[in-house]
Amino acid sequence: MKRRPTIMDVAARAGVSKSTVSLVLQGSPQVKPDTRAAVRLAMADLGYVYNRAAANLRSASVGLVGLVINDLRNPFFTEFATTLQMTLAAQGYATVIANSDEDPVLQAKLVGSMIEHGVSALVISPAYGDGSDTFDLLARSGLPICQVLRKGDARTDLFPFSSFDYGAGSIAATRHLIEQGARNIAFVGGLPGRAITEERKSGWRAVLGAAALPEVALHGKSTRAFGLSAADRLMAEHPQVDGAVCFNDLVALGLVAGFARAGRGVGKGFGVVGFDDIEEASQSWPPLTSVACDIAGFARDTAHRLLRWMVDGQRPEPEGRSPVRLVIRASSLGDGR
Amino acid sequence: MKRRPTIMDVAARAGVSKSTVSLVLQGSPQVKPDTRAAVRLAMADLGYVYNRAAANLRSASVGLVGLVINDLRNPFFTEFATTLQMTLAAQGYATVIANSDEDPVLQAKLVGSMIEHGVSALVISPAYGDGSDTFDLLARSGLPICQVLRKGDARTDLFPFSSFDYGAGSIAATRHLIEQGARNIAFVGGLPGRAITEERKSGWRAVLGAAALPEVALHGKSTRAFGLSAADRLMAEHPQVDGAVCFNDLVALGLVAGFARAGRGVGKGFGVVGFDDIEEASQSWPPLTSVACDIAGFARDTAHRLLRWMVDGQRPEPEGRSPVRLVIRASSLGDGR
DNA sequence: TGCTGGATTTGGAACGATCCAAAAGCTACG
DNA sequence: CGTAGCTTTTGGATCGTTCCAAATCCAGCA
C-alpha cells in the first residue's frame, strides 16, 4: 500500500518548488500559465489528492460543520438533516451528520469526536436525559453552537435555541377540531413532563380551558406503534372522545391505522390532527390534517443563521420561534353534525 | 477569540515536556501516576481539546469512515446509515454521513471532500446516472471502498459489491400471490432499465412465465406518490389485475392508500406485496406483506466486512448477496376464492 | 559512595500543507 | 550594458501532534 503523494512529489515531478504547487492549489493568479499547466499535469499523473487536514493545521478552520441529531430515523429529523447539509454544501461547507439515538452518553462521545476532528461549528438537536457532559464540552470549545428543536441546555445566550411555535400550532389544531364539532378532544402521545410535550399540549389545554371542555391525555412514546395502541385504549376507556390532537404525525398515523383496524373510520365523527406534516401525511388515506412545520425552510434558516455567526461573527438571537401552519385535510373534517 | 490550547500549553502548565503530555494522551502505562494526574489537571484547567487533525498528520489513519447515500430521506437507507454508524462507533470509528440526493455531480463532490478529509474507508450506495467521476476518484484513492445496495461501477474487484437477493425475493412474492389465488399480477414501481428494478422484476417475470400468466408492469419513481397514482391507473386501465408485486414498500403503501381512496379495500380480491419491510409495513392498515430485507443486519455485516478489510487487509468477496424473507401479512391474503 | 539497570522523561525530527520575505527572472529604459 | 521595477518562484519557518533515540532519575547493591 503506497502512501499517497504530497505536494513535494508533485513539485519534484513538475520541476518546481513545493511553494509553487501550493500557489497553484490555491488558484493564485501570480503563477505563469505554463507553470500552472505543468503542475496540473504532474498532479494528474501522480493521482495527487489534497490533504485538507494538513492544510488546516495552520489555518485552523476546516469548513466542517457538525450536526448531532437525537433520532435520525424520524423522517422529520432526516428532512432537517438533509436540507441543512445541502444548504451548507452550497456554501462550501461539509457537514458531518451523526445520530445520538437518544443516548446522552453516545451524544457526548459524538460531540467530543466532532470537536476533535475540528468542526468549526455545531448544530445539535439534543437527546433527552442528562446532557450536561455534552454541553460542558460544547461550552469549553468556544465554537458557534445552535440548539434546534429541543432545548437541551437553558443557557441560550451560549447556545442560541430555535424551534417552532408549537403552542400556536396546537391552539389552531384544537380550535379547528372544535369548529368541526368535536367536544371531547384528547391529546395523544408525547412523554409527559418533557418540554416539547408541554409546549404542544399547552395550546390544546388553553383552548379547552377557555371553552370549558374536558381534558383527556394519553402519553407515551411518539411512535406509530404507540398511536396504534392508543386507538384501542381510547375506544375502550374513553368512548366519548371524538377528536384527538396528536403529539406528532407518527402517532396520528398509528391512531388512524388503529381505528381502521377496528373497522372504524376517521374523519367523520372522529377528527385527528397530527403535528409536523411529514410527507406521508398527505399521501396516506385519509390524508392527515397536520400542523405543518416547514422543516426544510427551518433548516435553511438555521444554516444561514449559523453561517452569519461563523463568517461575520454575528451571533443569532438567543431564542427564535418559526411560525407553523395548520394544513387541513380529510382526517379532521366533521360532517356538520 | 483566543486560540485553543495545545499540548505545549498543557506541558508548560504541568511543568513537564510536550512528549510526556503526548504519552498521557495515549494512555501510556509508562508515565508515573503523579505526573499523569498533574497533566490531567492542567488539561482540565486549560480546557484543552485534542487536535485529531494534527495527530493524524503523522499517522495517516484517522479512524473516519465515509458513507455516501443516494437518498437519505428513504427510511430504508436511513436505517442502513444509522445502524452502520452505530456499529462502527462501537469499534471506535467515526462515520461521516452524506446524502447525494441522487445527483452524480454532488456525489462526486462529496466523495472528493471525504477523501480530502482523510477518511480511511468509504461505503457508497451510488446515485443513478454517470458515476464515472466518482469512481475514478475512488479508484485513485486506493482506499477500501464498499458498494452497497446498488452497483454503480462494474469493477467489483476494486469495489466489492453487496446487496440482497432480490430475485429470490420477488420469486417468493409472486408465488405467494398465485397461491392466494391471484392470476393477473402486476409489477408496480421502479424506473425501467435500472439494475435493481430488473433484479426485482426478474423473479416476478420468471414465475409468471413458468405459470403462463400475463404480465403488466407500471414503472415510475419509487415513491408513495407514484403508488397512489398507480392505483388509479391500474383500476382504470387494467381492471383485471388482482395482485401486485411492488418495487418497494413506499410504492406499495401508496398503492394501498390509492385503493382505500377509491373505496376499494386491499387484501381480499387484490393482494399487494411490498419490498424492504420497512417499519411502517407492519403498522399501517392493512399490514403490508413485504419481502423483508434485514437492513440492520445487512448494515452490521457491511460494517464488519469493512473493518476486516481496513484492519486485517482482508478484502471481501467481489459480490455478496444477503438472503431475504417473505413476511406475510394481511395485504396479500386472498379469501380462498 | 559509585555503579547498574529499569523506569521515566525529554528534545528534535517528522507529517503535509500555508505563508512570508527574499531571491531570481524578465522588460524596458536611459 | 546596467539597473529599476515588475512578475514569478523559492526556501524556511510554522501549525499541533507522534515517534524515537537519548538523557535523566532513582532504588538497590557491592
XYZ file of C-alpha atoms (C1' of nucleotides) in Angstrom:
734
model
C 0.000 0.000 0.000
C 1.889 3.015 -1.276
C 1.370 6.247 0.599
C -0.419 8.983 -1.203
C 1.652 11.608 -2.987
C 2.272 15.012 -1.395
C 2.898 18.401 -2.899
C 6.604 17.616 -2.667
C 6.173 14.700 -5.041
C 4.155 16.847 -7.385
C 6.764 19.597 -7.171
C 9.580 17.173 -7.988
C 7.697 15.770 -10.944
C 6.783 19.179 -12.309
C 10.269 20.513 -11.709
C 9.170 23.375 -9.477
C 9.195 24.050 -5.750
C 6.531 22.973 -3.276
C 5.576 26.617 -2.806
C 4.631 26.922 -6.427
C 2.476 23.828 -6.192
C 0.797 25.320 -3.168
C 0.088 28.508 -5.105
C -1.455 26.505 -7.922
C -3.628 24.666 -5.424
C -4.922 27.955 -4.152
C -5.593 29.196 -7.638
C -3.252 32.121 -7.216
C -3.198 34.345 -10.326
C 0.508 35.007 -9.955
C 1.768 31.725 -11.392
C 2.605 31.692 -15.049
C 0.051 29.745 -17.100
C 2.740 27.378 -18.395
C 3.854 26.542 -14.892
C 0.306 26.085 -13.740
C -0.334 23.647 -16.567
C 2.815 21.679 -15.786
C 1.837 21.388 -12.146
C -1.706 20.355 -13.012
C -0.321 17.692 -15.295
C 2.006 16.351 -12.619
C -0.876 16.215 -10.176
C -2.961 14.244 -12.612
C -0.089 11.878 -13.384
C 0.551 11.099 -9.762
C -3.072 10.988 -8.726
C -2.437 13.622 -6.154
C -5.135 14.203 -3.500
C -5.200 17.313 -1.451
C -4.679 16.678 2.235
C -7.065 19.017 3.914
C -6.082 18.019 7.427
C -2.533 19.125 6.842
C -3.625 22.375 5.271
C -5.970 23.176 8.102
C -3.260 22.596 10.657
C -2.038 26.108 10.013
C -5.231 27.920 9.253
C -7.500 26.494 11.943
C -10.883 26.497 10.195
C -11.756 23.311 8.378
C -15.026 24.294 6.754
C -16.686 21.450 8.557
C -19.968 21.695 10.412
C -21.162 19.041 12.841
C -24.785 18.017 13.126
C -25.899 15.832 16.006
C -29.421 14.548 15.823
C -31.239 12.652 18.520
C -33.178 10.387 16.187
C -32.199 10.290 12.573
C -34.725 7.578 11.788
C -37.529 10.017 12.381
C -38.348 11.433 8.938
C -38.824 14.857 10.452
C -35.216 14.944 11.566
C -33.989 13.275 8.403
C -35.522 16.042 6.366
C -33.931 18.630 8.616
C -30.546 16.972 8.390
C -30.504 16.551 4.631
C -31.718 20.084 3.947
C -29.200 21.572 6.345
C -26.436 19.559 4.774
C -27.360 20.614 1.276
C -27.685 24.286 2.188
C -24.280 24.273 3.849
C -22.793 22.342 0.948
C -23.963 25.102 -1.382
C -21.831 27.496 0.682
C -18.807 25.237 0.543
C -19.148 23.682 3.966
C -19.104 19.964 4.542
C -21.474 18.585 7.148
C -20.880 15.633 9.420
C -24.153 14.049 10.423
C -24.365 11.815 13.463
C -27.209 10.121 15.241
C -27.143 10.059 19.026
C -30.097 7.706 19.130
C -31.495 9.474 22.231
C -28.473 8.375 24.224
C -26.828 11.207 26.192
C -23.643 9.187 26.680
C -23.248 8.446 22.988
C -24.143 12.057 22.287
C -21.320 13.343 24.459
C -18.926 10.985 22.693
C -20.067 12.125 19.274
C -19.745 15.773 20.182
C -16.292 15.152 21.602
C -15.204 13.360 18.487
C -16.536 16.129 16.261
C -14.745 18.821 18.211
C -11.547 16.796 17.995
C -11.994 16.485 14.276
C -12.073 20.241 14.218
C -15.596 21.162 13.183
C -15.922 24.923 13.054
C -19.496 24.964 14.294
C -22.116 22.560 15.506
C -25.865 22.173 15.293
C -27.472 19.939 17.854
C -30.912 18.590 18.474
C -30.180 17.155 21.907
C -31.111 13.752 23.217
C -33.359 13.581 26.222
C -31.688 12.989 29.541
C -28.675 14.480 31.181
C -26.835 16.432 28.556
C -24.542 18.253 30.960
C -21.454 16.364 29.745
C -22.280 17.308 26.210
C -22.867 20.962 26.944
C -19.785 21.254 29.141
C -17.772 20.071 26.173
C -19.557 22.476 23.888
C -19.180 25.445 26.206
C -15.496 24.769 26.542
C -14.954 24.517 22.809
C -15.991 28.110 22.326
C -17.460 27.213 18.935
C -20.660 28.572 17.457
C -23.327 26.120 18.577
C -27.003 26.173 17.662
C -29.562 24.201 19.600
C -32.520 23.343 17.471
C -35.933 21.805 18.015
C -35.209 20.852 21.600
C -33.654 22.837 24.378
C -31.008 20.643 25.979
C -29.414 23.430 27.927
C -31.000 26.541 29.331
C -28.047 28.823 28.573
C -29.498 30.182 25.360
C -27.030 33.055 25.478
C -24.280 30.489 24.908
C -26.267 28.095 22.761
C -28.952 30.019 20.882
C -32.065 27.995 20.528
C -34.559 27.951 17.720
C -37.649 25.929 17.164
C -41.233 26.201 16.042
C -44.116 27.959 17.687
C -45.742 24.760 18.848
C -48.117 26.497 21.263
C -49.741 28.447 18.451
C -49.936 25.246 16.414
C -51.871 23.284 18.979
C -54.177 26.245 19.587
C -55.039 26.268 15.896
C -55.439 22.489 15.831
C -57.742 22.382 18.826
C -59.862 25.327 17.632
C -60.220 23.628 14.281
C -61.467 20.379 15.823
C -63.989 22.341 17.906
C -65.203 24.104 14.777
C -65.657 20.713 13.195
C -67.966 19.753 16.026
C -65.680 17.858 18.416
C -66.372 18.315 22.118
C -64.132 15.695 23.724
C -60.688 16.237 22.371
C -57.861 14.047 23.584
C -54.172 14.757 23.482
C -52.289 11.654 22.367
C -48.582 10.916 22.546
C -45.537 12.668 23.884
C -43.713 11.708 27.026
C -45.100 13.617 29.999
C -43.014 16.350 31.549
C -40.859 16.932 28.510
C -40.616 20.442 27.249
C -41.927 19.746 23.765
C -44.822 17.696 25.014
C -45.745 20.533 27.328
C -45.435 23.101 24.570
C -47.567 21.130 22.185
C -50.068 20.411 24.959
C -50.245 23.942 26.275
C -52.252 25.335 23.376
C -54.656 22.423 23.489
C -55.173 22.876 27.216
C -55.636 26.630 26.873
C -58.326 26.276 24.234
C -60.149 23.511 26.080
C -59.973 25.552 29.280
C -61.409 28.614 27.575
C -64.240 26.561 26.094
C -64.806 24.669 29.352
C -64.322 21.309 27.656
C -62.954 18.199 29.392
C -59.346 17.027 29.031
C -58.136 13.518 28.272
C -54.455 12.897 27.687
C -52.730 9.649 26.729
C -48.985 9.883 26.947
C -46.403 7.560 25.510
C -43.541 7.266 23.089
C -44.092 9.219 19.961
C -44.203 6.301 17.598
C -46.602 4.756 15.191
C -46.820 1.746 17.491
C -47.978 3.880 20.390
C -50.623 5.528 18.210
C -51.894 2.108 17.234
C -52.291 1.033 20.856
C -53.682 4.416 21.870
C -56.547 3.903 19.430
C -57.579 0.761 21.297
C -57.289 2.453 24.660
C -59.298 5.448 23.522
C -62.111 3.304 22.192
C -62.162 1.131 25.289
C -61.579 3.625 28.062
C -62.793 6.910 26.658
C -65.521 6.123 24.142
C -66.898 9.663 24.380
C -63.743 11.138 22.858
C -64.446 12.488 19.377
C -61.196 14.123 18.383
C -57.502 13.976 19.003
C -54.606 16.344 18.805
C -51.600 14.097 18.423
C -48.075 14.780 19.537
C -46.793 14.097 16.039
C -47.763 12.623 12.708
C -46.371 9.203 13.501
C -48.696 8.899 16.482
C -51.555 10.272 14.428
C -50.926 7.796 11.613
C -50.775 4.984 14.145
C -54.026 6.200 15.622
C -55.668 6.306 12.215
C -54.401 2.795 11.476
C -55.764 1.638 14.838
C -59.200 2.999 14.098
C -59.117 1.408 10.666
C -58.161 -1.923 12.201
C -61.177 -1.661 14.491
C -63.342 -1.080 11.458
C -63.989 2.469 12.486
C -63.135 5.259 10.113
C -61.578 8.524 10.948
C -62.744 11.875 9.634
C -66.461 11.758 10.142
C -67.280 11.587 13.845
C -63.668 11.497 14.903
C -61.186 14.163 13.934
C -57.465 13.591 14.057
C -54.798 16.240 13.794
C -51.103 15.432 13.666
C -48.041 17.529 14.123
C -45.092 18.069 11.730
C -46.825 17.468 8.378
C -44.340 14.887 7.225
C -44.513 13.901 3.599
C -46.586 10.852 4.341
C -49.363 12.907 5.956
C -50.720 13.993 2.595
C -50.304 10.595 0.998
C -51.873 8.258 3.484
C -55.574 7.597 3.493
C -57.439 9.513 4.734
C -54.961 12.311 4.312
C -53.941 13.689 7.647
C -54.646 17.167 8.922
C -51.449 18.337 10.482
C -49.693 21.322 11.956
C -47.132 21.966 9.270
C -43.697 22.887 10.392
C -41.795 23.976 7.339
C -38.831 21.902 8.317
C -36.903 22.452 5.107
C -37.305 26.205 5.446
C -36.337 25.953 9.074
C -33.221 24.000 8.146
C -32.261 26.642 5.599
C -32.801 29.406 8.151
C -30.694 27.539 10.652
C -27.921 27.149 8.096
C -27.925 30.840 7.289
C -28.061 31.867 10.920
C -25.098 29.623 11.576
C -23.165 30.955 8.599
C -23.717 34.547 9.710
C -22.323 33.583 13.070
C -19.326 31.692 11.714
C -18.429 34.109 8.963
C -19.451 37.539 10.244
C -19.308 36.753 13.941
C -22.925 37.809 14.216
C -24.480 35.716 16.971
C -28.159 34.804 16.492
C -30.955 35.780 18.882
C -30.945 33.571 21.998
C -34.377 32.218 21.216
C -36.254 32.044 17.943
C -39.629 30.607 17.030
C -40.634 29.867 13.486
C -44.307 30.087 12.605
C -46.378 26.987 11.931
C -49.428 26.495 9.753
C -52.434 24.212 10.113
C -52.947 22.164 6.974
C -56.492 20.887 6.875
C -57.147 17.531 5.224
C -59.789 14.844 5.441
C -58.773 13.260 8.757
C -60.241 16.116 10.755
C -63.282 17.068 8.717
C -66.551 16.555 10.567
C -69.782 16.129 8.663
C -71.605 19.114 10.108
C -73.087 17.020 12.883
C -11.409 34.757 20.232
C -8.385 33.115 21.849
C -6.874 30.153 20.097
C -7.314 26.808 21.674
C -4.552 25.468 23.917
C -2.068 22.908 22.606
C -0.094 20.210 24.318
C 2.704 22.728 24.693
C 0.486 24.925 26.835
C -0.546 21.945 28.882
C 3.070 20.871 29.232
C 4.131 24.314 30.423
C 1.342 24.445 32.938
C 2.037 20.966 34.264
C 5.750 21.569 34.307
C 6.610 18.645 32.031
C 7.589 18.278 28.385
C 5.202 18.004 25.448
C 6.296 14.400 24.977
C 5.037 13.491 28.405
C 1.697 15.109 27.692
C 1.525 13.145 24.475
C 2.173 9.927 26.375
C -0.598 10.755 28.821
C -2.936 11.404 25.921
C -2.202 7.987 24.571
C -2.756 6.389 27.949
C 0.760 5.026 28.027
C 1.381 2.966 31.180
C 4.918 4.252 31.470
C 4.146 7.646 32.965
C 4.224 7.912 36.723
C 0.733 8.246 38.218
C 1.628 11.562 39.868
C 2.762 13.010 36.588
C -0.290 11.692 34.821
C -2.521 13.355 37.413
C -0.696 16.652 37.106
C -1.065 16.603 33.341
C -4.725 15.717 33.548
C -5.262 18.585 35.933
C -3.507 21.030 33.644
C -5.620 19.838 30.735
C -8.796 20.381 32.708
C -7.652 23.833 33.868
C -6.895 24.999 30.367
C -9.857 23.337 28.725
C -7.561 21.504 26.396
C -9.080 19.776 23.349
C -7.220 17.160 21.458
C -6.488 18.136 17.879
C -7.045 14.998 15.929
C -6.170 16.515 12.578
C -2.677 17.329 13.788
C -2.264 13.914 15.314
C -3.360 12.170 12.162
C -0.953 14.159 10.108
C 1.744 11.734 11.186
C -0.121 8.504 11.476
C -2.240 8.662 8.345
C -5.323 6.800 9.531
C -7.990 8.984 11.005
C -10.474 6.376 12.177
C -13.039 8.027 9.976
C -15.340 6.172 7.624
C -17.333 7.933 4.925
C -20.840 6.915 3.990
C -22.434 8.312 0.864
C -26.088 7.551 0.412
C -28.161 8.325 -2.642
C -31.345 9.135 -0.754
C -31.156 9.564 2.953
C -34.800 10.506 3.203
C -35.784 6.985 2.279
C -36.306 5.187 5.597
C -34.645 2.097 4.195
C -31.407 3.978 3.679
C -31.779 5.886 6.920
C -31.948 2.629 8.807
C -28.903 1.375 6.972
C -26.968 4.556 7.667
C -27.774 4.755 11.348
C -27.058 1.094 12.001
C -23.779 1.250 10.127
C -22.773 4.343 12.018
C -23.570 2.797 15.369
C -21.773 -0.454 14.600
C -18.669 1.416 13.516
C -18.915 3.715 16.525
C -18.829 0.644 18.758
C -15.464 -0.184 17.200
C -14.124 3.322 17.710
C -14.679 4.610 14.203
C -16.488 7.824 13.484
C -18.762 7.898 10.449
C -19.433 10.815 8.165
C -22.821 10.501 6.556
C -23.667 12.423 3.429
C -26.646 12.455 1.132
C -26.005 12.699 -2.594
C -29.699 13.157 -3.289
C -29.427 11.077 -6.492
C -27.143 13.667 -8.016
C -23.957 12.227 -9.553
C -22.266 15.629 -9.604
C -22.936 16.297 -5.947
C -21.922 12.716 -5.241
C -18.514 13.214 -6.831
C -18.037 16.395 -4.820
C -18.952 14.673 -1.588
C -16.627 11.781 -2.258
C -13.823 14.187 -3.113
C -14.357 16.145 0.043
C -14.397 12.986 2.134
C -11.170 11.730 0.642
C -9.578 15.109 1.270
C -10.726 14.965 4.843
C -8.854 11.721 5.075
C -11.492 9.056 5.574
C -9.831 5.671 5.827
C -12.603 3.820 4.030
C -15.832 4.544 2.295
C -19.209 2.911 1.882
C -21.303 4.086 -1.014
C -24.776 3.458 -2.248
C -24.357 5.194 -5.596
C -26.696 7.678 -7.187
C -28.159 6.783 -10.549
C -26.531 8.315 -13.539
C -22.970 8.708 -14.616
C -20.831 7.890 -11.641
C -17.573 7.638 -13.534
C -16.171 10.816 -11.923
C -16.957 9.409 -8.540
C -15.415 6.036 -9.192
C -12.318 7.497 -10.819
C -11.741 9.423 -7.623
C -12.351 6.343 -5.558
C -10.092 4.102 -7.631
C -7.317 6.631 -7.393
C -7.616 6.966 -3.640
C -6.699 3.325 -3.160
C -8.938 3.178 -0.100
C -11.152 0.280 0.891
C -14.471 1.032 -0.761
C -17.678 -0.989 -0.448
C -20.524 -0.566 -2.869
C -23.791 -1.476 -1.287
C -27.352 -1.940 -2.467
C -26.648 -0.577 -5.925
C -23.870 -1.321 -8.309
C -22.542 1.991 -9.559
C -19.426 0.534 -11.092
C -18.890 -2.879 -12.587
C -15.353 -3.309 -11.253
C -16.370 -5.349 -8.246
C -12.797 -6.499 -7.802
C -11.925 -2.903 -6.933
C -15.193 -2.031 -5.268
C -16.738 -5.141 -3.757
C -20.475 -5.058 -4.005
C -23.045 -6.447 -1.656
C -26.771 -6.385 -1.717
C -29.804 -8.560 -1.188
C -31.015 -11.493 -3.190
C -33.843 -9.579 -4.779
C -34.517 -12.172 -7.449
C -35.317 -14.819 -4.854
C -37.495 -12.283 -3.049
C -39.700 -11.497 -5.978
C -39.989 -15.197 -6.827
C -41.317 -15.841 -3.348
C -43.630 -12.837 -3.515
C -45.118 -13.806 -6.859
C -45.566 -17.463 -5.912
C -47.305 -16.390 -2.751
C -49.768 -14.183 -4.625
C -50.505 -17.048 -7.001
C -51.131 -19.359 -4.072
C -53.547 -16.781 -2.747
C -55.498 -17.027 -5.972
C -54.185 -14.103 -7.995
C -53.910 -14.648 -11.760
C -53.123 -11.173 -13.056
C -50.183 -9.911 -11.136
C -48.753 -6.520 -11.944
C -45.315 -5.200 -11.184
C -45.550 -1.644 -9.905
C -42.821 0.943 -9.487
C -39.121 1.107 -10.215
C -37.581 3.046 -13.049
C -37.260 0.849 -16.131
C -33.834 -0.348 -17.175
C -32.211 0.155 -13.806
C -30.408 -2.793 -12.369
C -32.434 -3.055 -9.183
C -35.712 -2.756 -10.996
C -34.628 -5.543 -13.312
C -33.485 -7.719 -10.431
C -36.686 -7.265 -8.531
C -38.687 -7.806 -11.703
C -36.781 -10.856 -12.873
C -38.215 -13.221 -10.276
C -41.728 -11.993 -10.933
C -41.308 -12.457 -14.674
C -39.796 -15.917 -14.248
C -42.657 -17.152 -12.112
C -45.322 -15.647 -14.381
C -43.588 -17.142 -17.399
C -43.480 -20.582 -15.832
C -47.159 -20.372 -14.944
C -48.073 -18.874 -18.320
C -49.700 -15.857 -16.716
C -49.894 -12.397 -18.334
C -47.550 -9.561 -17.436
C -48.469 -5.962 -16.626
C -45.824 -3.548 -15.452
C -46.230 0.066 -14.374
C -42.945 1.834 -13.932
C -42.238 5.080 -12.194
C -40.407 6.741 -9.339
C -40.362 4.617 -6.265
C -42.381 6.904 -4.099
C -45.602 6.839 -2.204
C -46.965 9.401 -4.629
C -46.344 7.134 -7.585
C -48.051 4.241 -5.808
C -51.066 6.428 -5.224
C -51.358 7.326 -8.886
C -50.587 3.773 -9.984
C -53.646 2.596 -8.088
C -55.838 4.821 -10.243
C -54.156 3.706 -13.435
C -54.453 0.044 -12.509
C -58.151 0.327 -11.769
C -58.828 2.326 -14.926
C -56.563 0.635 -17.447
C -56.099 -2.873 -16.130
C -59.235 -3.727 -14.148
C -58.479 -7.436 -14.432
C -55.329 -7.143 -12.347
C -55.790 -8.830 -8.982
C -52.404 -8.571 -7.377
C -49.258 -6.503 -7.372
C -45.640 -7.021 -6.582
C -44.344 -3.558 -5.796
C -40.877 -2.240 -6.278
C -40.739 -1.170 -2.649
C -42.877 -0.575 0.398
C -43.357 3.081 -0.310
C -44.960 2.287 -3.635
C -46.982 -0.478 -2.018
C -48.224 1.811 0.722
C -49.136 4.417 -1.854
C -50.977 1.756 -3.813
C -52.875 0.641 -0.723
C -53.758 4.257 0.052
C -54.929 4.706 -3.539
C -57.247 1.715 -3.333
C -58.566 2.932 0.000
C -59.241 6.346 -1.525
C -61.258 4.684 -4.260
C -63.276 2.920 -1.594
C -61.780 -0.402 -2.551
C -60.008 -2.467 0.041
C -56.854 -4.390 -0.385
C -56.349 -7.916 0.838
C -59.438 -9.717 -0.297
C -59.583 -9.804 -4.053
C -56.420 -7.808 -4.512
C -53.121 -8.825 -2.996
C -50.260 -6.407 -2.522
C -46.693 -7.292 -1.688
C -44.055 -4.680 -0.965
C -40.306 -4.836 -0.823
C -37.986 -3.865 2.068
C -40.310 -4.438 5.037
C -39.759 -1.002 6.472
C -41.025 -0.439 9.978
C -44.218 1.106 8.758
C -45.205 -2.003 6.802
C -46.350 -3.800 9.927
C -48.013 -0.779 11.397
C -50.144 0.524 8.577
C -53.591 -0.837 7.922
C -53.962 -3.382 6.480
C -50.485 -4.501 7.441
C -48.347 -4.981 4.399
C -46.912 -8.253 3.175
C -43.351 -7.492 2.244
C -40.084 -9.044 1.220
C -38.067 -8.383 4.332
C -34.529 -7.293 3.834
C -32.877 -7.358 7.197
C -31.328 -3.998 6.610
C -29.967 -3.597 10.119
C -28.279 -6.980 9.902
C -27.003 -6.099 6.469
C -25.579 -2.848 7.799
C -23.820 -4.702 10.600
C -22.391 -7.224 8.115
C -21.195 -4.418 5.919
C -19.513 -2.749 8.870
C -17.722 -5.938 9.840
C -16.686 -6.704 6.288
C -15.278 -3.218 6.015
C -13.466 -3.470 9.331
C -11.857 -6.757 8.329
C -10.635 -5.051 5.195
C -9.344 -1.954 6.933
C -7.797 -3.665 9.907
C -6.652 -7.055 8.641
C -6.319 -6.176 4.996
C -8.738 -8.928 4.167
C -10.676 -7.837 1.101
C -14.308 -9.006 0.924
C -15.751 -11.192 -1.833
C -16.366 -9.173 -5.005
C -20.073 -9.843 -4.869
C -22.280 -10.812 -1.935
C -26.000 -11.415 -1.695
C -27.819 -11.466 1.614
C -30.908 -13.628 1.876
C -34.368 -12.103 2.046
C -37.526 -13.403 3.650
C -41.176 -13.016 2.686
C -43.207 -11.698 5.612
C -46.846 -12.473 5.060
C -49.419 -10.036 6.394
C -52.994 -9.119 5.620
C -52.435 -7.077 2.466
C -51.825 -10.179 0.367
C -54.229 -12.670 1.883
C -56.889 -13.835 -0.514
C -60.164 -15.192 0.759
C -59.911 -18.690 -0.644
C -61.533 -17.721 -3.896
C 29.976 6.173 47.597
C 29.838 4.527 42.913
C 27.515 1.648 39.658
C 23.890 -0.696 37.280
C 19.703 -1.239 35.049
C 14.920 -0.480 34.732
C 11.513 3.253 34.926
C 10.528 7.926 33.332
C 11.132 11.898 30.827
C 12.737 14.666 27.101
C 14.345 17.157 22.772
C 14.153 17.090 17.971
C 12.693 15.371 13.633
C 8.877 14.075 11.128
C 3.837 14.650 8.914
C 1.812 17.848 4.546
C 0.219 21.853 3.779
C 0.447 27.529 4.089
C 2.631 31.916 4.404
C 6.132 35.253 4.094
C 10.186 37.538 2.987
C 13.582 37.280 -0.107
C 15.665 35.608 -4.499
C 15.521 35.147 -9.338
C 13.732 36.319 -13.981
C 12.163 39.461 -17.028
C 11.337 44.100 -19.556
C 12.228 48.318 -20.854
C 14.625 52.469 -20.498
C 18.496 55.717 -20.213
C 25.084 47.455 -20.828
C 23.431 48.378 -16.160
C 19.536 48.609 -13.460
C 14.861 49.996 -11.699
C 10.560 47.941 -11.263
C 7.780 44.314 -12.395
C 6.360 39.344 -12.266
C 7.282 34.725 -10.778
C 9.459 31.357 -7.942
C 11.568 29.661 -3.824
C 13.421 28.230 0.850
C 12.435 28.056 5.558
C 9.531 28.614 9.485
C 5.153 27.124 11.217
C 0.757 24.642 12.649
C -0.100 20.565 16.854
C 0.772 16.078 17.221
C 3.560 11.403 17.331
C 7.652 8.747 17.461
C 12.261 7.628 18.529
C 16.653 7.609 20.426
C 18.884 9.524 24.040
C 19.044 11.636 28.559
C 17.809 11.611 33.255
C 16.103 9.599 37.553
C 16.214 6.557 41.179
C 16.394 2.413 44.001
C 19.240 -1.368 45.193
C 23.556 -3.395 45.732
C 28.552 -4.097 46.391
